[in-house]
CSV table of C-alpha atoms in Angstrom, one decimal:
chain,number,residue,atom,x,y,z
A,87,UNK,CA,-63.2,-9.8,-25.1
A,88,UNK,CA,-59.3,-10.0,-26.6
A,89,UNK,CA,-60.3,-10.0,-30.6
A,90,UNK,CA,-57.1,-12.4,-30.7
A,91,UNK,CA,-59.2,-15.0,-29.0
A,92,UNK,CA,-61.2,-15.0,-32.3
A,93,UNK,CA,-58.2,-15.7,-34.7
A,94,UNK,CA,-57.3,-19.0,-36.8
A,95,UNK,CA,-55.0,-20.1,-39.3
A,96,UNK,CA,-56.9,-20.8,-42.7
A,97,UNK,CA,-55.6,-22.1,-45.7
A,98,UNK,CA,-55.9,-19.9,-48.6
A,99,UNK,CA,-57.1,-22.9,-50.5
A,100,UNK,CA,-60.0,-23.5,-48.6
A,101,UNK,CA,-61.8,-20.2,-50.2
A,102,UNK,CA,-65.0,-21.2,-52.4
A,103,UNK,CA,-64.6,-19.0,-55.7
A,104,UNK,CA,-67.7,-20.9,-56.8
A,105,UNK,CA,-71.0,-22.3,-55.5
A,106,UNK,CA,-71.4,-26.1,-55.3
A,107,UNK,CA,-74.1,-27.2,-58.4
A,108,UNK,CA,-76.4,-27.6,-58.0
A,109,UNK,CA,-76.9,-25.4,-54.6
A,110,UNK,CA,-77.9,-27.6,-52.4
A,111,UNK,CA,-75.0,-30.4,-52.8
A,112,UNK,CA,-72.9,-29.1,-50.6
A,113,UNK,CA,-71.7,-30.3,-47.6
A,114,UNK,CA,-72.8,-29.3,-43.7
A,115,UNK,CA,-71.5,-29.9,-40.8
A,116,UNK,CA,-73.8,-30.5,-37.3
A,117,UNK,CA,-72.4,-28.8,-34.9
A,118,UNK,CA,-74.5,-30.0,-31.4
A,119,UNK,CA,-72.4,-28.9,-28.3
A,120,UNK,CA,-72.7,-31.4,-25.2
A,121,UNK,CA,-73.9,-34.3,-28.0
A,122,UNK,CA,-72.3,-37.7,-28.1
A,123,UNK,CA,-71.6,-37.0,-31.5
A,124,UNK,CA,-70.7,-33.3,-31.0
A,125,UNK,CA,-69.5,-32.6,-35.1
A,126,UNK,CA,-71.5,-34.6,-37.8
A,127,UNK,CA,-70.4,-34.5,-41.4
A,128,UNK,CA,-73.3,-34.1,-43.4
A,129,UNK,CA,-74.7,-32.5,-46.3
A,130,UNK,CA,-77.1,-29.6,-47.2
A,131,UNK,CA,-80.0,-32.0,-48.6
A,132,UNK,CA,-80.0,-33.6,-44.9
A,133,UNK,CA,-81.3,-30.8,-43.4
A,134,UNK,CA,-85.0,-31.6,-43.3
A,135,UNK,CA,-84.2,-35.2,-41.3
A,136,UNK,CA,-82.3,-32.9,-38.9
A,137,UNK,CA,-85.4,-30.9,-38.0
A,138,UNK,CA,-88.8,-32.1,-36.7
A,139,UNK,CA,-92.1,-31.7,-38.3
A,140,UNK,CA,-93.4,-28.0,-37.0
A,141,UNK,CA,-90.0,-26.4,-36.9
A,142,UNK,CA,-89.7,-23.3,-38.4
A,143,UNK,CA,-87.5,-22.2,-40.9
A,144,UNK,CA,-86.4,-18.5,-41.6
A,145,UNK,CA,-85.0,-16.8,-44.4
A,146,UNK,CA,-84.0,-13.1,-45.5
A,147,UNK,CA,-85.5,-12.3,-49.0
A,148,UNK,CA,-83.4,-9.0,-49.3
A,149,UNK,CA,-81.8,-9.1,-52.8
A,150,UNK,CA,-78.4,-8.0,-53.7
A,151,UNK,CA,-78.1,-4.4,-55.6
A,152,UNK,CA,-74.9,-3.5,-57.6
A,153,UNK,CA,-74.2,-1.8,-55.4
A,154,UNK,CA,-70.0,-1.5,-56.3
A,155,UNK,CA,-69.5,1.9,-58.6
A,156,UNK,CA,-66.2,3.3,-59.7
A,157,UNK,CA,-66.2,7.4,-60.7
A,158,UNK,CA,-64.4,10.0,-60.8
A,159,UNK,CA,-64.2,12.9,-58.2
A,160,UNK,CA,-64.7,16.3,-59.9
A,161,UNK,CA,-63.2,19.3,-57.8
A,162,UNK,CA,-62.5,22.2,-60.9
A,163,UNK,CA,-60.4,20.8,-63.2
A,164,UNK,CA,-59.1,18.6,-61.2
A,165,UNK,CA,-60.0,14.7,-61.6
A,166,UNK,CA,-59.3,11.2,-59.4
A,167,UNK,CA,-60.6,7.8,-59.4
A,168,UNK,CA,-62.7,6.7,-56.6
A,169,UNK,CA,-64.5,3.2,-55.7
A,170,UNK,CA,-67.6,3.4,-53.7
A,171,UNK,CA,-70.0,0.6,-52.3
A,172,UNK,CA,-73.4,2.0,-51.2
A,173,UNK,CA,-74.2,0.3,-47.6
A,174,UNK,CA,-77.3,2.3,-46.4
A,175,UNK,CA,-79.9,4.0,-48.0
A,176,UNK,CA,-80.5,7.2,-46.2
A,177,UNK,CA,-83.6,8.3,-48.4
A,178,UNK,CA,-84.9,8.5,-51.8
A,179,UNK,CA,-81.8,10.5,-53.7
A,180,UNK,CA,-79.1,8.9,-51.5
A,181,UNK,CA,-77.0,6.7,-49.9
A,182,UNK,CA,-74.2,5.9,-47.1
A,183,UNK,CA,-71.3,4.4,-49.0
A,184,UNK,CA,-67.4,4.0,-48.4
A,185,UNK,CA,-65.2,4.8,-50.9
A,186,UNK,CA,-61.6,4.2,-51.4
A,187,UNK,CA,-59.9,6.1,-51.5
A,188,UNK,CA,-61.6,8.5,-48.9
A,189,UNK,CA,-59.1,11.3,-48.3
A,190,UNK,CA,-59.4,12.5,-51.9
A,191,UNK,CA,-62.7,13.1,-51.2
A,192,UNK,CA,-64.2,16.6,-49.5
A,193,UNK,CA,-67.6,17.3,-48.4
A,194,UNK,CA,-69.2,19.3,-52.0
A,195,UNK,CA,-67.0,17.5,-54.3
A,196,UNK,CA,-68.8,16.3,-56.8
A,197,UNK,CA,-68.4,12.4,-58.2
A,198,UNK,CA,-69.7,11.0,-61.6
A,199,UNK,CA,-70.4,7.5,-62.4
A,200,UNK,CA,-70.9,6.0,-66.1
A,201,UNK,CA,-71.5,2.9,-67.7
A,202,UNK,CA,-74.1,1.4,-70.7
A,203,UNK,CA,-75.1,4.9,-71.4
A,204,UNK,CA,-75.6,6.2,-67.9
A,205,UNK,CA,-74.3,9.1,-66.1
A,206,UNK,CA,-75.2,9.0,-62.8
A,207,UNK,CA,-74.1,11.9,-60.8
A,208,UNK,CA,-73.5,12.7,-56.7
A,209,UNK,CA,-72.5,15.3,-54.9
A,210,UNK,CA,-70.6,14.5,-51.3
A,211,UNK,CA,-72.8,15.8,-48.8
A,212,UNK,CA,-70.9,14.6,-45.5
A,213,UNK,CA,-68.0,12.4,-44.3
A,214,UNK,CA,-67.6,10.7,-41.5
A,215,UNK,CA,-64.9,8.1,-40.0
A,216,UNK,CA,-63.7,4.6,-41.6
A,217,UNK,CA,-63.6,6.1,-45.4
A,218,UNK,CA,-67.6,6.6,-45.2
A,219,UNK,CA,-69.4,9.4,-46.8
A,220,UNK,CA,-72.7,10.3,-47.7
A,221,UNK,CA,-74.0,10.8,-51.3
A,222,UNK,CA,-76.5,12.7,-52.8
A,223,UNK,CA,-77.6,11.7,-56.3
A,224,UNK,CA,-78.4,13.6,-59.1
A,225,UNK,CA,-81.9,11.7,-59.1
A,226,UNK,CA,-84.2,9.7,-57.0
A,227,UNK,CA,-86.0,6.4,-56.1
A,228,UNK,CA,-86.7,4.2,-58.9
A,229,UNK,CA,-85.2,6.2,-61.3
A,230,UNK,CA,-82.1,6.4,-59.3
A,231,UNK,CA,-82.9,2.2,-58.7
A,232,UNK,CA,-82.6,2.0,-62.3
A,233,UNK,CA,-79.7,4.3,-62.9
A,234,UNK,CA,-77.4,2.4,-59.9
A,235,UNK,CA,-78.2,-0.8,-61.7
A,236,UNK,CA,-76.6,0.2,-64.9
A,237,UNK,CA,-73.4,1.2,-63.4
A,238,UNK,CA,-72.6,-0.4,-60.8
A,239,UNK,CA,-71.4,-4.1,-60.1
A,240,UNK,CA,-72.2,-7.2,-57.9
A,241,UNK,CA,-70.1,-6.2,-54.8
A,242,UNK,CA,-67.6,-9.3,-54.6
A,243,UNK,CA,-66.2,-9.9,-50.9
A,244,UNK,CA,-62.8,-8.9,-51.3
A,245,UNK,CA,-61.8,-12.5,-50.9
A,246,UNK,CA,-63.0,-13.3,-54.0
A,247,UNK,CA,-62.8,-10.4,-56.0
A,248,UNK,CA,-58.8,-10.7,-55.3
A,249,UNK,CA,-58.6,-13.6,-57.2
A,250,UNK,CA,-61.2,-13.3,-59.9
A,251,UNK,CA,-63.4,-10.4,-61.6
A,252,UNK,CA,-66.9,-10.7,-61.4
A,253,UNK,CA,-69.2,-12.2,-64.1
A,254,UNK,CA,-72.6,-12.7,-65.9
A,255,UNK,CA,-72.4,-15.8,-63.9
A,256,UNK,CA,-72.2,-13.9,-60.6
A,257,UNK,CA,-75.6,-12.2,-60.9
A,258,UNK,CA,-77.3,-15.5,-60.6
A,259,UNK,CA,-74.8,-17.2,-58.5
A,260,UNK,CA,-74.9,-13.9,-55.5
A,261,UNK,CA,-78.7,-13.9,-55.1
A,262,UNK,CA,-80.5,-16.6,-53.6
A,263,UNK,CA,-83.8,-17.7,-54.4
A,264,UNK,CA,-85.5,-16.2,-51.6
A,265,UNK,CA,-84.3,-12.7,-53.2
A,266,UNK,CA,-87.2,-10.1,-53.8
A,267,UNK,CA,-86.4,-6.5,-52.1
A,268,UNK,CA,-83.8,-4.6,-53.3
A,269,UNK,CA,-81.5,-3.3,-51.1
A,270,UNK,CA,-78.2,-5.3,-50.0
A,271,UNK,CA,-75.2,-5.8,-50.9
A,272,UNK,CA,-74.1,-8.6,-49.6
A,273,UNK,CA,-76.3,-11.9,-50.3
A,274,UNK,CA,-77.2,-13.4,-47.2
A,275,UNK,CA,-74.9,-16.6,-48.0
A,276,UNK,CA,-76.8,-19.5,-45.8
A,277,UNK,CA,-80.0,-19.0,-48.1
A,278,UNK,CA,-77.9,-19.8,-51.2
A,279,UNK,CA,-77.6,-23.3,-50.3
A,280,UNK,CA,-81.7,-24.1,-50.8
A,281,UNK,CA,-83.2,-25.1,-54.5
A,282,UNK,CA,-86.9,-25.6,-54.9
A,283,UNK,CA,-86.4,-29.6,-54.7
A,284,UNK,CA,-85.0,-29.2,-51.4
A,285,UNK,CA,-87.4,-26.5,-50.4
A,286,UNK,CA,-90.4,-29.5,-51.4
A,287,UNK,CA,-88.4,-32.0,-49.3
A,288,UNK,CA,-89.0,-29.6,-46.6
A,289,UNK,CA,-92.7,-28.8,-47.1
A,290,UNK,CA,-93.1,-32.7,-46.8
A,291,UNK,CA,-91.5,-33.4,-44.0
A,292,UNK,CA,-93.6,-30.7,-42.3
A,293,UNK,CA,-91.2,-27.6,-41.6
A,294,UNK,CA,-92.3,-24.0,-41.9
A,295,UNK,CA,-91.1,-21.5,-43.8
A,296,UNK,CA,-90.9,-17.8,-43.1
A,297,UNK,CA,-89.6,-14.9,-44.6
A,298,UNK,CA,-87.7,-11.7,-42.9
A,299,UNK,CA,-85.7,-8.7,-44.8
A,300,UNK,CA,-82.5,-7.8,-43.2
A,301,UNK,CA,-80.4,-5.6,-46.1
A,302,UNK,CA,-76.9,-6.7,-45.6
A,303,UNK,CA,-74.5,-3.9,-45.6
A,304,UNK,CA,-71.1,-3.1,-46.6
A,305,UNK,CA,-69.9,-3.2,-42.6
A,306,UNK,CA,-69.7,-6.7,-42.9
A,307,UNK,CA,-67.0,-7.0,-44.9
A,308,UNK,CA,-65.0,-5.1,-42.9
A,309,UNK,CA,-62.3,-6.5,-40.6
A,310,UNK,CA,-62.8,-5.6,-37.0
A,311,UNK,CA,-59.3,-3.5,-36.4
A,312,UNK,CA,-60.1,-3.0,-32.7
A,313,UNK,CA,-57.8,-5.1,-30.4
A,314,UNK,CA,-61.2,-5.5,-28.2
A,315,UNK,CA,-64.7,-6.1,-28.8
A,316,UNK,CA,-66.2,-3.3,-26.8
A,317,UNK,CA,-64.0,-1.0,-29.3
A,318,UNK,CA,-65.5,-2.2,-32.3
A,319,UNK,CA,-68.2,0.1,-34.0
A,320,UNK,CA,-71.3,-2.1,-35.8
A,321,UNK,CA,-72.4,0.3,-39.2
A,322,UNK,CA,-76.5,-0.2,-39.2
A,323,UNK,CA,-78.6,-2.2,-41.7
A,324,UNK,CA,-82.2,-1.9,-42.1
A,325,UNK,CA,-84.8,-4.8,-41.6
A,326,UNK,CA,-88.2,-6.0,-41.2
A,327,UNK,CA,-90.1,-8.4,-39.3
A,328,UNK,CA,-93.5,-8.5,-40.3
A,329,UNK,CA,-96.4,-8.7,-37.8
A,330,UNK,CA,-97.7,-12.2,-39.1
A,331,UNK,CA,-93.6,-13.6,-39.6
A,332,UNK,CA,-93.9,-12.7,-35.8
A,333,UNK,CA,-97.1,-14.2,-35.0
A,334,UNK,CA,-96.6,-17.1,-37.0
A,335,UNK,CA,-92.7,-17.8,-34.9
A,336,UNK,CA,-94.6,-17.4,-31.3
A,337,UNK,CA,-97.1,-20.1,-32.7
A,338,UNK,CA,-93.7,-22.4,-33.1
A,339,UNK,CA,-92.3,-21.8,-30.0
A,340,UNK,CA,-95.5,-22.2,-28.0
A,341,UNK,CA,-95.8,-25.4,-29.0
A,342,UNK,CA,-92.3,-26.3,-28.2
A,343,UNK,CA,-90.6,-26.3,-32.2
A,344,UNK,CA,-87.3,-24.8,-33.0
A,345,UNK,CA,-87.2,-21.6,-35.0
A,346,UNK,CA,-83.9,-21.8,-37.4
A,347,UNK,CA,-82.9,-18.7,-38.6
A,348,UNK,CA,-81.3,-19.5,-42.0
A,349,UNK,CA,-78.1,-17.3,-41.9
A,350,UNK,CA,-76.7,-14.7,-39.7
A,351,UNK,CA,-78.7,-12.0,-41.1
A,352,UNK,CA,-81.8,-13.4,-40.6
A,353,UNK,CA,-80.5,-14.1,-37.0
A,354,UNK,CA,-79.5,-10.3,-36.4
A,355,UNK,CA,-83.0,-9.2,-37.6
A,356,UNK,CA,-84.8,-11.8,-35.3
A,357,UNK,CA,-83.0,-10.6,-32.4
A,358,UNK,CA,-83.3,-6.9,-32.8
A,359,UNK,CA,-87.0,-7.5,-32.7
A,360,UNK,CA,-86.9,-10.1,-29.6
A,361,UNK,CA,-88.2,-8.7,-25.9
A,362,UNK,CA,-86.8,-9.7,-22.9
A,363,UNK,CA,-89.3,-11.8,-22.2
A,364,UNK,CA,-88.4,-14.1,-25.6
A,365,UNK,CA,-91.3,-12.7,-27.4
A,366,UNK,CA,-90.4,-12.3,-31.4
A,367,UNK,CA,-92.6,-8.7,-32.4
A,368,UNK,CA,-92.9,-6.9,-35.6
A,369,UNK,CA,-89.7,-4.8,-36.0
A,370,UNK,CA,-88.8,-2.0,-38.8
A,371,UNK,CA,-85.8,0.0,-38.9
A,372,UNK,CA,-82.2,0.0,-38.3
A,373,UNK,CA,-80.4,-2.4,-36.5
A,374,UNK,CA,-76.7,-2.3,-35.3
A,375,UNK,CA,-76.7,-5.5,-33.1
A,376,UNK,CA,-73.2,-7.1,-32.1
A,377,UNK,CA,-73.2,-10.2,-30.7
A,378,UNK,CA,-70.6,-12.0,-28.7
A,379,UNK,CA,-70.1,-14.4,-26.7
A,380,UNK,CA,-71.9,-13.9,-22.8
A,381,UNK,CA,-75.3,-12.1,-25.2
A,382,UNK,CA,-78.4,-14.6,-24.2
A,383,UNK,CA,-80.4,-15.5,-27.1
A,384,UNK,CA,-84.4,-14.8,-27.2
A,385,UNK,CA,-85.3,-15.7,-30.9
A,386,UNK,CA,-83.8,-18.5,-32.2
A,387,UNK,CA,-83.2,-22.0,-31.6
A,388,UNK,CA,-80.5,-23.3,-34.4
A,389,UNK,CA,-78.5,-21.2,-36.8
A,390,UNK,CA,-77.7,-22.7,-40.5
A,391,UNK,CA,-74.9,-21.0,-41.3
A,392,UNK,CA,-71.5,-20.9,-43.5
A,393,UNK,CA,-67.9,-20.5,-42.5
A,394,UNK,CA,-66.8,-17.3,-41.9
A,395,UNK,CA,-63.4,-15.2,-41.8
A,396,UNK,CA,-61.5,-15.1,-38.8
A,397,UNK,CA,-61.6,-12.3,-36.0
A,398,UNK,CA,-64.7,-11.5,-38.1
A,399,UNK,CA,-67.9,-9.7,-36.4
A,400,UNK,CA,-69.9,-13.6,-37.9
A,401,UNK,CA,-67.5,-15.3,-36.1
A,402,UNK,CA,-68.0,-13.8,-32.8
A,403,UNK,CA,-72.1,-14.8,-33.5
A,404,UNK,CA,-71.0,-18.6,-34.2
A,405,UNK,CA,-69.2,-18.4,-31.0
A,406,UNK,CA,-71.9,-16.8,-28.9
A,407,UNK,CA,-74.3,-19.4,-30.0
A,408,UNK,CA,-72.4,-22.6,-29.8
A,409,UNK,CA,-69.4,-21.5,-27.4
A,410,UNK,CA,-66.2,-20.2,-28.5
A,411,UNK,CA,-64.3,-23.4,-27.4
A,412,UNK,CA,-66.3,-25.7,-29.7
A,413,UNK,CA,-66.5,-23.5,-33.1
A,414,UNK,CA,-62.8,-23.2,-32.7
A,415,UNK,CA,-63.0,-27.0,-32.6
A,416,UNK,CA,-65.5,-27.1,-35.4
A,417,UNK,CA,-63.9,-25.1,-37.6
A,418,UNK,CA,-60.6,-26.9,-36.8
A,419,UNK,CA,-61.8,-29.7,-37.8
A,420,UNK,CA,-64.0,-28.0,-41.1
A,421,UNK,CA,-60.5,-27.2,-42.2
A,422,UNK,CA,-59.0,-30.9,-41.9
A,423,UNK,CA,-61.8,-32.1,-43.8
A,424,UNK,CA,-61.8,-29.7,-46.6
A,425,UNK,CA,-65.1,-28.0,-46.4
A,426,UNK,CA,-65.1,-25.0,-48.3
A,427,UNK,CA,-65.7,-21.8,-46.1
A,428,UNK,CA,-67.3,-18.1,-47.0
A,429,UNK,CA,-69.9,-16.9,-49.1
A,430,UNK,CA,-69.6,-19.5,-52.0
A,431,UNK,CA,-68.8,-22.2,-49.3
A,432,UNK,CA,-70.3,-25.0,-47.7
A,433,UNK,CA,-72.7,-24.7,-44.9
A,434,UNK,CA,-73.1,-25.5,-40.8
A,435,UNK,CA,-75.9,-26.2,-38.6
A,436,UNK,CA,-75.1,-25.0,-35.2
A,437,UNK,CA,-77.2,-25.8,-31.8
A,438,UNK,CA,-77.0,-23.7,-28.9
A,439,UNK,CA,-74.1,-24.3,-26.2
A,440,UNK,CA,-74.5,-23.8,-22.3
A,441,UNK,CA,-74.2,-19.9,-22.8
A,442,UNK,CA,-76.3,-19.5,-25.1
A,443,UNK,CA,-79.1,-20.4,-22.8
């Protein structure tokens, strides 16, 4: 498909530099294609009188990293700035990152990093297209955990970190309370939205809770520069689902519940480990799913998600699930009532259109 087809005019004002407080006051629009009452403007603390008792709810506890580090190439005595932002672990002593800027970097340069004491060093083992290189660190596993923390920073999206620096406030504010294995850098933005009051309110009304690991990489902040889809080049992220997360999701839809992936990621993970047949199975590994619009969904049911940026990969998702025509019309009309959109923004909870059947 054109990537054009994907494109909309957004204000700038309509960015979130901040999260609603507490969490789960912000707003939510229904999206239910074919519905008398196709958009519904509602909030975040509706959501467990939009489910049923025995739904199933799905969230990614991946936890962000620092995974933003600015160094300096070494090459003789010759120096440069560089900015790198790890996306993929690629074993114990290093990582896939891209860097900017990417041609002053040659494979066995060398690259230091410092901060709060720490001198973290890496040595450029390979480089590959779209500014990405691999790093290999002067240390490994949790000592190289431990040595990434202290110099490297919560990796903004650029939308944000144009306007504003981060801040102590952003290492609270970026991780969501699901968060317990290291290894993204990106917080999987839907799960933000949920405080332990609301998670209670859900527990009451009778809807499950599950958990999956998708660790988001840098790919997706990256614009899609392809004039097609079929063009466009997915970067993998690793993810997990667990053999009784699996279980326990055939046991909801075998007796006829909806299983709501809670974000994007969580839906990418849950559909890398689908069959053909429907069947959600344990899963561990890399995925590099794309999904557009005509790709028949296996694993989920609804999608809580937030706004995303347009001719974006997570727009292309909304679109596939709900149909192109209506999230245009959704988000047309997210705009005109001044919902707040991206990863400190507001939230949606989509239902399946005809093609996503």
């Amino acid at each position: 498909m054109r990537v054009d087809q994907f494109d909309f005019v957004l204000p700038n004002d309509r960015i979130a530099l901040r999260p609603a407080r507490p969490r789960d006051a912000a707003r939510m629009l229904v999206v239910h294609p074919g519905a008398d009452q196709e958009l519904s403007d509602r909030g975040v603390r509706d959501l467990p009188g939009l489910l049923e008792p025995g739904d199933a709810l799905v969230f990614n506890d991946t936890r962000v990293i620092p995974a933003q580090l600015e160094g300096t190439r070494l090459r003789g005595e010759i120096s440069a700035g560089i900015g790198a932002t790890l996306h993929l672990r690629a074993g114990p002593d290093r990582w896939k990152a891209f860097v900017r800027p990417a041609k002053k970097l040659q494979v066995g340069d060398d690259v230091l990093f410092e901060g709060f004491g720490t001198r973290l060093t890496a040595e450029v083992a390979g480089k590959a297209d779209g500014g990405e290189v691999l790093l290999v660190f002067d240390r490994s596993g949790p000592e190289l955990d431990a040595a990434i923390a202290a110099v490297g920073h919560i990796p903004l999206p650029p939308y944000i970190a144009q306007k504003r620096g981060e801040d102590d406030q952003d290492r609270q504010d970026y991780q969501t309370i699901f968060a317990e294995k290291d290894g993204a850098v990106a917080a999987p933005t839907a799960g933000l939205h949920f405080t332990p009051d609301l998670l209670q309110a859900l527990r009451e009304r009778g809807i499950e809770q599950h958990r999956v690991t998708l660790h988001v990489g840098a790919g997706t902040f990256l614009p899609v520069k392809a004039d097609d889809t079929d063009d466009h080049k997915m970067h993998a992220e690793w993810g997990e689902v667990s053999k009784a997360t699996a279980e326990a999701l055939l046991a909801v839809k075998a007796r006829g519940n909806k299983v709501v992936s809670v974000g994007t990621t969580s839906l990418r993970i849950l559909e890398s480990s689908a069959r053909k047949t429907g069947a959600i199975s344990p899963f561990k590994g890399e995925t590099s799913i794309f999904i557009t619009p005509g790709y028949k969904f296996r694993a989920i049911d609804a999608l809580m998600t937030n706004f995303h940026l347009p001719r974006s990969t997570l727009f292309m998702l909304v679109s596939a699930f709900s149909g192109l025509e209506t999230m245009r019309a959704a988000y047309a009309h997210a705009i005109d009532r001044e919902y707040r959109f991206y990863s400190y923004g507001d939230a949606s909870l989509l239902f399946p259109g005809n093609e996503a059947v």
